[in-house]
Short mmCIF file of C-alpha atoms in Angstrom, two decimals:
data_model
loop_
_atom_site.label_atom_id
_atom_site.label_comp_id
_atom_site.label_asym_id
_atom_site.label_seq_id
_atom_site.Cartn_x
_atom_site.Cartn_y
_atom_site.Cartn_z
CA UNK A 1112 0.08 -0.12 -0.07
CA UNK A 1113 1.20 3.75 -0.22
CA UNK A 1114 -0.39 6.07 2.46
CA UNK A 1115 -2.52 8.89 0.94
CA UNK A 1116 -1.22 12.52 1.68
CA UNK A 1117 -3.89 12.59 4.47
CA UNK A 1118 -2.16 10.19 6.61
CA UNK A 1119 1.15 11.18 8.19
CA UNK A 1120 3.86 9.68 5.91
CA UNK A 1121 5.69 7.83 8.94
CA UNK A 1122 6.55 4.00 9.69
CA UNK A 1123 4.37 4.46 12.75
CA UNK A 1124 1.24 5.43 10.86
CA UNK A 1125 1.74 2.86 8.08
CA UNK A 1126 2.32 0.06 10.65
CA UNK A 1127 -0.85 0.72 12.23
CA UNK A 1128 -2.85 0.76 8.84
CA UNK A 1129 -1.61 -2.24 7.54
CA UNK A 1130 -2.96 -3.89 11.18
CA UNK A 1131 -6.22 -2.28 9.92
CA UNK A 1132 -6.30 -3.63 6.47
CA UNK A 1133 -5.09 -7.07 8.04
CA UNK A 1134 -8.18 -7.05 10.40
CA UNK A 1135 -10.63 -5.74 7.36
CA UNK A 1136 -9.29 -8.73 4.61
CA UNK A 1137 -9.50 -11.49 7.05
CA UNK A 1138 -12.71 -13.19 7.90
CA UNK A 1139 -14.86 -11.66 10.86
CA UNK A 1140 -15.00 -15.33 12.38
CA UNK A 1141 -11.34 -16.40 11.66
CA UNK A 1142 -8.78 -16.16 14.33
CA UNK A 1143 -6.19 -13.38 13.24
CA UNK A 1144 -2.43 -13.61 14.82
CA UNK A 1145 -0.71 -10.31 13.81
CA UNK A 1146 3.35 -10.43 13.77
CA UNK A 1147 4.71 -6.65 14.06
CA UNK A 1148 8.21 -5.51 14.79
CA UNK A 1149 6.70 -2.32 16.01
CA UNK A 1150 6.07 -2.16 19.93
CA UNK A 1151 4.52 1.12 20.11
CA UNK A 1152 1.52 -0.27 17.57
CA UNK A 1153 1.10 -3.38 19.82
CA UNK A 1154 1.00 -1.87 23.05
CA UNK A 1155 -0.71 1.37 21.88
CA UNK A 1156 -3.59 -1.36 20.39
CA UNK A 1157 -3.49 -3.19 23.61
CA UNK A 1158 -2.04 -2.22 26.61
CA UNK A 1159 -2.52 1.72 26.21
CA UNK A 1160 -5.63 1.29 24.36
CA UNK A 1161 -8.02 1.96 27.43
CA UNK A 1162 -6.15 4.84 28.87
CA UNK A 1163 -6.12 6.41 25.85
CA UNK A 1164 -9.67 6.00 24.77
CA UNK A 1165 -10.33 7.35 28.45
CA UNK A 1166 -8.42 10.10 27.97
CA UNK A 1167 -9.66 11.25 24.42
CA UNK A 1168 -6.19 10.31 22.68
CA UNK A 1169 -5.18 13.81 23.70
CA UNK A 1170 -1.44 13.87 22.84
CA UNK A 1171 -1.17 10.85 21.48
CA UNK A 1172 0.48 10.28 17.65
CA UNK A 1173 -1.90 9.14 15.18
CA UNK A 1174 -4.99 9.03 16.93
CA UNK A 1175 -7.31 8.99 13.77
CA UNK A 1176 -5.25 5.75 12.70
CA UNK A 1177 -5.73 4.27 16.07
CA UNK A 1178 -9.06 4.95 16.45
CA UNK A 1179 -9.78 3.40 13.07
CA UNK A 1180 -7.70 0.30 13.61
CA UNK A 1181 -9.32 -0.22 17.15
CA UNK A 1182 -13.05 -0.21 15.78
CA UNK A 1183 -11.89 -2.49 12.60
CA UNK A 1184 -10.62 -5.10 15.42
CA UNK A 1185 -13.79 -4.58 17.59
CA UNK A 1186 -15.93 -5.29 14.74
CA UNK A 1187 -14.50 -8.85 14.60
CA UNK A 1188 -16.18 -11.68 15.87
CA UNK A 1189 -12.91 -13.75 16.57
CA UNK A 1190 -9.87 -13.30 18.87
CA UNK A 1191 -7.07 -11.26 17.39
CA UNK A 1192 -3.76 -11.45 18.83
CA UNK A 1193 -0.64 -9.97 18.51
CA UNK A 1194 3.09 -11.17 19.05
CA UNK A 1195 6.17 -8.71 18.70
CA UNK A 1196 9.04 -9.51 16.18
CA UNK A 1197 12.26 -8.25 15.53
CA UNK A 1198 12.68 -6.61 12.71
CA UNK A 1199 15.88 -6.80 9.86
CA UNK A 1200 16.76 -10.21 11.38
CA UNK A 1201 15.88 -12.78 8.65
CA UNK A 1202 12.33 -13.55 9.41
CA UNK A 1203 10.65 -14.29 6.27
CA UNK A 1204 7.26 -12.94 6.59
CA UNK A 1205 8.96 -9.43 7.99
CA UNK A 1206 11.42 -9.10 5.09
CA UNK A 1207 8.57 -9.78 2.64
CA UNK A 1208 6.64 -7.46 4.36
CA UNK A 1209 9.43 -4.57 3.85
CA UNK A 1210 9.72 -5.53 0.38
CA UNK A 1211 6.09 -4.89 0.02
CA UNK A 1212 6.24 -1.49 1.83
CA UNK A 1213 9.11 -0.42 -0.56
CA UNK A 1214 6.75 -1.42 -3.56
CA UNK A 1215 3.95 0.39 -1.99
CA UNK A 1216 6.42 3.72 -1.95
CA UNK A 1217 6.97 3.45 -5.59
CA UNK A 1218 3.23 3.32 -6.80
CA UNK A 1219 2.15 6.09 -8.79
CA UNK A 1220 -1.28 6.67 -7.13
CA UNK A 1221 -1.96 6.46 -3.20
CA UNK A 1222 -4.62 4.03 -1.97
CA UNK A 1223 -7.70 4.56 -0.65
CA UNK A 1224 -7.90 4.37 2.98
CA UNK A 1225 -11.19 4.87 5.22
CA UNK A 1226 -10.56 6.30 8.60
CA UNK A 1227 -14.14 6.77 9.37
CA UNK A 1228 -15.54 4.93 12.48
CA UNK A 1229 -19.07 3.31 12.59
CA UNK A 1230 -21.05 5.31 14.95
CA UNK A 1231 -21.95 1.78 17.12
CA UNK A 1232 -18.05 1.56 17.50
CA UNK A 1233 -17.04 5.37 18.13
CA UNK A 1234 -15.78 6.47 21.28
CA UNK A 1235 -15.48 10.35 21.54
CA UNK A 1236 -14.39 12.74 23.66
CA UNK A 1237 -12.58 12.19 27.18
CA UNK A 1238 -14.04 10.78 30.17
CA UNK A 1239 -14.16 14.00 33.43
CA UNK A 1240 -12.65 11.95 35.76
CA UNK A 1241 -9.81 10.92 33.61
CA UNK A 1242 -8.88 15.11 32.22
CA UNK A 1243 -5.99 17.01 34.21
CA UNK A 1244 -5.26 20.52 34.16
CA UNK A 1245 -2.48 19.11 31.61
CA UNK A 1246 -4.37 17.43 29.34
CA UNK A 1247 -7.00 20.00 29.35
CA UNK A 1248 -4.13 22.20 27.89
CA UNK A 1249 -3.08 19.96 25.57
CA UNK A 1250 -6.57 19.46 24.05
CA UNK A 1251 -7.18 23.16 23.72
CA UNK A 1252 -3.78 23.45 22.03
CA UNK A 1253 -4.43 20.68 19.78
CA UNK A 1254 -7.73 22.52 18.61
CA UNK A 1255 -6.20 25.93 18.10
CA UNK A 1256 -3.61 24.26 16.19
CA UNK A 1257 -5.69 22.47 13.87
CA UNK A 1258 -7.51 25.70 12.93
CA UNK A 1259 -6.85 26.97 9.07
CA UNK A 1260 -5.78 30.51 10.86
CA UNK A 1261 -3.31 28.97 12.81
CA UNK A 1262 -1.44 27.02 9.99
CA UNK A 1263 -1.63 29.58 7.93
CA UNK A 1264 0.10 31.74 10.25
CA UNK A 1265 2.85 29.03 10.69
CA UNK A 1266 3.44 29.21 6.86
CA UNK A 1267 6.39 31.67 6.81
CA UNK A 1268 8.86 32.29 4.42
CA UNK A 1269 11.39 33.71 6.83
CA UNK A 1270 10.98 30.47 9.33
CA UNK A 1271 11.04 27.75 6.27
CA UNK A 1272 14.31 29.46 4.99
CA UNK A 1273 15.95 29.12 8.50
CA UNK A 1274 14.99 25.51 8.86
CA UNK A 1275 15.94 24.79 5.26
CA UNK A 1276 19.41 26.30 6.20
CA UNK A 1277 19.98 24.34 9.20
CA UNK A 1278 18.74 21.48 7.61
CA UNK A 1279 21.40 21.58 4.53
CA UNK A 1280 24.24 22.28 6.88
CA UNK A 1281 23.33 19.09 8.99
CA UNK A 1282 23.15 17.26 5.44
CA UNK A 1283 26.70 18.79 4.97
CA UNK A 1284 28.13 17.65 8.02
CA UNK A 1285 26.32 13.86 8.39
CA UNK A 1286 25.12 13.10 4.81
CA UNK A 1287 21.65 12.92 6.15
CA UNK A 1288 19.27 15.49 6.13
CA UNK A 1289 16.46 15.48 9.18
CA UNK A 1290 12.89 15.85 8.69
CA UNK A 1291 10.96 18.88 9.76
CA UNK A 1292 9.69 17.29 12.77
CA UNK A 1293 13.04 16.00 14.09
CA UNK A 1294 14.41 19.35 13.58
CA UNK A 1295 11.73 21.12 15.81
CA UNK A 1296 12.05 18.56 18.29
CA UNK A 1297 16.04 19.44 18.07
CA UNK A 1298 15.08 22.91 19.67
CA UNK A 1299 14.04 21.51 22.87
CA UNK A 1300 17.16 19.19 23.33
CA UNK A 1301 17.87 18.45 27.23
CA UNK A 1302 21.30 19.56 26.86
CA UNK A 1303 20.10 22.86 26.38
CA UNK A 1304 19.22 25.49 28.76
CA UNK A 1305 15.68 26.86 29.06
CA UNK A 1306 17.09 30.27 28.42
CA UNK A 1307 18.53 29.20 24.77
CA UNK A 1308 15.53 27.13 23.94
CA UNK A 1309 13.27 30.12 24.02
CA UNK A 1310 16.13 32.07 22.27
CA UNK A 1311 16.91 29.33 19.42
CA UNK A 1312 12.87 29.09 18.93
CA UNK A 1313 12.77 33.09 18.46
CA UNK A 1314 15.82 33.16 16.18
CA UNK A 1315 14.21 30.61 13.93
CA UNK A 1316 11.20 32.22 13.35
CA UNK A 1317 12.76 35.67 12.99
CA UNK A 1318 10.93 36.89 16.06
CA UNK A 1319 13.52 39.25 18.01
CA UNK A 1320 13.36 43.27 16.56
CA UNK A 1321 16.58 43.58 14.72
CA UNK A 1322 17.53 44.22 10.99
CA UNK A 1323 14.60 44.44 8.71
CA UNK A 1324 12.12 44.58 11.53
CA UNK A 1325 13.06 48.44 11.66
CA UNK A 1326 12.39 49.16 7.91
CA UNK A 1327 9.03 49.84 7.44
CA UNK A 1328 9.06 51.94 10.85
CA UNK A 1329 9.09 55.52 10.13
CA UNK A 1330 11.97 57.37 11.88
CA UNK A 1331 13.35 54.12 13.31
CA UNK A 1332 14.75 53.08 9.95
CA UNK A 1333 18.32 53.70 11.26
CA UNK A 1334 18.00 50.88 13.55
CA UNK A 1335 17.80 48.37 10.49
CA UNK A 1336 21.90 48.74 10.37
CA UNK A 1337 24.87 47.52 12.70
CA UNK A 1338 26.23 50.98 14.18
CA UNK A 1339 29.78 49.55 13.51
CA UNK A 1340 29.89 47.43 10.25
CA UNK A 1341 26.77 49.57 8.60
CA UNK A 1342 25.47 45.97 7.25
CA UNK A 1343 21.89 45.24 8.08
CA UNK A 1344 22.03 43.47 11.65
CA UNK A 1345 20.50 40.19 11.02
CA UNK A 1346 20.98 37.72 13.73
CA UNK A 1347 23.74 36.12 11.12
CA UNK A 1348 25.42 39.01 11.35
CA UNK A 1349 25.01 39.22 15.17
CA UNK A 1350 26.21 35.65 16.03
CA UNK A 1351 28.99 35.37 13.36
CA UNK A 1352 30.31 38.37 11.65
CA UNK A 1353 29.83 41.81 13.82
CA UNK A 1354 33.28 42.96 15.13
CA UNK A 1355 31.29 44.90 17.74
CA UNK A 1356 29.24 42.22 19.49
CA UNK A 1357 32.44 39.90 20.68
CA UNK A 1358 31.34 36.92 18.68
CA UNK A 1359 34.96 36.50 17.52
CA UNK A 1360 36.51 36.51 21.06
CA UNK A 1361 33.82 33.91 22.25
CA UNK A 1362 34.23 31.63 19.30
CA UNK A 1363 37.66 31.21 19.86
CA UNK A 1364 37.35 30.49 23.42
CA UNK A 1365 35.23 27.82 22.35
CA UNK A 1366 37.64 26.41 19.72
CA UNK A 1367 40.26 26.78 22.31
CA UNK A 1368 38.60 24.77 24.89
CA UNK A 1369 38.09 21.94 22.45
CA UNK A 1370 41.69 21.12 21.71
CA UNK A 1371 41.81 18.41 24.24
CA UNK A 1372 38.56 16.74 22.36
CA UNK A 1373 39.27 13.62 20.06
CA UNK A 1374 37.19 14.83 17.18
CA UNK A 1375 37.69 18.04 15.05
CA UNK A 1376 36.01 21.27 16.06
CA UNK A 1377 33.33 22.66 13.61
CA UNK A 1378 33.46 26.13 12.83
CA UNK A 1379 30.14 27.57 13.59
CA UNK A 1380 27.82 29.21 11.21
CA UNK A 1381 24.37 30.42 11.41
CA UNK A 1382 22.95 26.81 10.26
CA UNK A 1383 25.03 24.80 12.91
CA UNK A 1384 23.76 27.27 15.48
CA UNK A 1385 20.18 26.64 14.29
CA UNK A 1386 20.78 22.77 14.22
CA UNK A 1387 23.39 22.10 17.04
CA UNK A 1388 20.92 19.78 18.55
CA UNK A 1389 21.37 17.41 15.78
CA UNK A 1390 24.96 17.49 15.23
CA UNK A 1391 26.75 14.08 15.79
CA UNK A 1392 30.75 14.34 16.17
CA UNK A 1393 32.19 11.96 14.18
CA UNK A 1394 36.08 10.92 14.42
CA UNK A 1395 38.19 10.01 11.60
CA UNK A 1396 37.43 6.28 12.02
CA UNK A 1397 33.69 7.35 11.70
CA UNK A 1398 32.94 6.50 15.36
CA UNK A 1399 30.43 9.03 17.05
CA UNK A 1400 31.65 10.55 20.32
CA UNK A 1401 28.36 11.27 22.53
CA UNK A 1402 30.41 12.96 24.99
CA UNK A 1403 31.74 15.27 22.21
CA UNK A 1404 28.51 15.91 20.73
CA UNK A 1405 27.23 16.78 23.79
CA UNK A 1406 29.76 19.26 24.72
CA UNK A 1407 29.55 20.86 21.20
CA UNK A 1408 25.81 21.22 21.91
CA UNK A 1409 26.74 22.90 25.20
CA UNK A 1410 29.65 25.13 23.92
CA UNK A 1411 27.53 26.48 20.96
CA UNK A 1412 24.09 27.05 22.40
CA UNK A 1413 25.78 29.08 25.50
CA UNK A 1414 28.06 30.94 23.62
CA UNK A 1415 25.61 32.00 20.86
CA UNK A 1416 23.52 32.98 23.31
CA UNK A 1417 26.25 35.02 25.57
CA UNK A 1418 26.91 37.00 22.14
CA UNK A 1419 23.17 38.15 21.78
CA UNK A 1420 23.10 38.70 25.69
CA UNK A 1421 26.20 41.12 24.97
CA UNK A 1422 24.43 42.80 21.68
CA UNK A 1423 21.50 43.55 23.82
CA UNK A 1424 23.35 45.35 26.63
CA UNK A 1425 25.01 47.20 24.41
CA UNK A 1426 22.04 48.26 22.12
CA UNK A 1427 19.43 48.70 24.78
CA UNK A 1428 21.38 49.53 27.76
CA UNK A 1429 24.35 51.52 25.99
CA UNK A 1430 26.90 48.88 27.92
CA UNK A 1431 30.27 48.35 26.38
CA UNK A 1432 31.76 45.02 27.27
CA UNK A 1433 35.34 44.82 26.92
CA UNK A 1434 37.02 41.68 25.29
CA UNK A 1435 38.53 40.79 28.96
CA UNK A 1436 35.09 41.05 30.54
CA UNK A 1437 33.53 38.66 27.75
CA UNK A 1438 36.16 36.26 28.14
CA UNK A 1439 35.13 36.06 32.08
CA UNK A 1440 31.58 36.12 31.44
CA UNK A 1441 32.23 33.17 28.79
CA UNK A 1442 34.43 31.21 31.08
CA UNK A 1443 31.87 31.75 34.34
CA UNK A 1444 29.01 30.33 31.99
CA UNK A 1445 30.52 27.40 31.03
CA UNK A 1446 32.53 26.91 34.41
CA UNK A 1447 28.53 27.01 35.48
CA UNK A 1448 27.48 24.60 33.12
CA UNK A 1449 29.83 21.96 34.26
CA UNK A 1450 28.83 22.49 38.07
CA UNK A 1451 25.18 22.04 37.17
CA UNK A 1452 26.18 18.84 35.39
CA UNK A 1453 28.22 17.42 38.58
CA UNK A 1454 25.38 18.42 40.53
CA UNK A 1455 22.91 16.25 38.56
CA UNK A 1456 24.49 13.08 38.95
CA UNK A 1457 23.34 12.87 42.61
CA UNK A 1458 20.54 10.11 43.04
CA UNK A 1459 18.36 12.44 44.33
CA UNK A 1460 16.95 14.18 41.30
CA UNK A 1461 15.76 10.81 39.78
CA UNK A 1462 14.43 11.43 36.47
CA UNK A 1463 16.43 14.73 35.54
CA UNK A 1464 19.89 12.64 36.81
CA UNK A 1465 22.87 12.56 34.54
CA UNK A 1466 25.14 9.69 34.24
CA UNK A 1467 28.58 10.09 35.68
CA UNK A 1468 30.05 8.40 32.67
CA UNK A 1469 28.33 10.41 30.39
CA UNK A 1470 29.57 13.80 32.18
CA UNK A 1471 32.87 12.20 32.43
CA UNK A 1472 33.05 11.72 28.65
CA UNK A 1473 31.48 15.13 28.31
CA UNK A 1474 33.98 17.05 30.16
CA UNK A 1475 37.23 15.55 31.43
CA UNK A 1476 39.46 16.32 28.36
CA UNK A 1477 38.90 20.14 28.68
CA UNK A 1478 39.09 20.25 32.70
CA UNK A 1479 41.85 22.44 34.11
CA UNK A 1480 45.12 20.43 35.79
CA UNK A 1481 42.99 17.31 34.51
CA UNK A 1482 46.29 15.34 35.14
CA UNK A 1483 45.73 15.99 38.94
CA UNK A 1484 42.27 15.51 39.28
CA UNK A 1485 41.32 13.21 42.03
CA UNK A 1486 39.54 9.90 40.57
CA UNK A 1487 35.76 11.44 42.10
CA UNK A 1488 36.56 14.85 40.56
CA UNK A 1489 32.58 15.02 39.87
CA UNK A 1490 32.11 15.32 43.81
CA UNK A 1491 35.07 17.96 43.96
CA UNK A 1492 34.05 21.64 44.25
CA UNK A 1493 36.14 24.12 42.29
CA UNK A 1494 36.72 21.93 39.34
CA UNK A 1495 36.95 24.45 36.19
CA UNK A 1496 37.19 24.30 32.55
CA UNK A 1497 41.03 24.82 31.15
CA UNK A 1498 41.80 27.95 28.67
CA UNK A 1499 44.84 27.72 26.78
CA UNK A 1500 47.34 30.26 27.85
CA UNK A 1501 46.78 33.80 26.23
CA UNK A 1502 42.93 32.79 25.54
CA UNK A 1503 41.51 33.33 29.15
#
């Protein structure tokens, strides 16, 4: 089958609709055993089904597909059973299913798939005793986002351009281009501070008042240009080009700190800053270094946000920042992230706890006096990042 455009083009939706079709083409009085390599689909139709129905499928991916498939299986008179199998492991049926899926993708026209649920099998809404404030907020948000006016507001050329630049740089670095969904998810990466998540979301949408924003505002047109360079003060100019924002000093500090790492430093550009949540640091042997990738995200995100802060202090408050002050503030920012990482390895943080091995692989090679550190340096106070002589 080839999924129609009205259904999300994902492996998950394809798996659910395959189960739906299996239920339709099998005689309703015949027992049906479905072998699937998707635990998410199986659990969604079995273990999670009752809870999702009680909560009105609020916040669940592919709700229409799940509703239709559940209704199809309920309409059968015989038992339907599921069994999970490991994918891509040489199982004949699974391998043949993959071949058929590839054939379906190559079809010129999509198949017609009916997602309508008969009234007698329809379960609508959510139970009041299952609704929480968080679920109610999600429901309102989903309803608002589904409106045509909201979708039209999202169709912004500037936003699409920024997303495209980020995806292009990731493709240049890693050979694969992420989907839009993966890109937007990366803006909320757990390695980012909350302030940077807000900052990068605004930057992606061209939400800050700089550059072209001032062009059409009478008597404020001069604010569109950088007071030092005379260039249009776009965010790209501020973060990677402007001489007055101390951006060159800050990026040189980040590169200097990186000298102790196994992988090569990637010179930040506007695209890599937007897509830094997706960057994977690969060494010459093709091995991915998780700690290096994490440190790169921290350095790029914190450095970019500091450059923006220094620019705002200058433009709004009239405060000039010297190079030495910029160095001091950058080092204090990175040392603060190191201290937070060490604190988050404690057991009391439960879900937010960081693994000690991850923290060590992130920071060990860039610490000051790393050869003389105690074995349990994570629990020691006063551990700082090291800056190469002449750079700090």
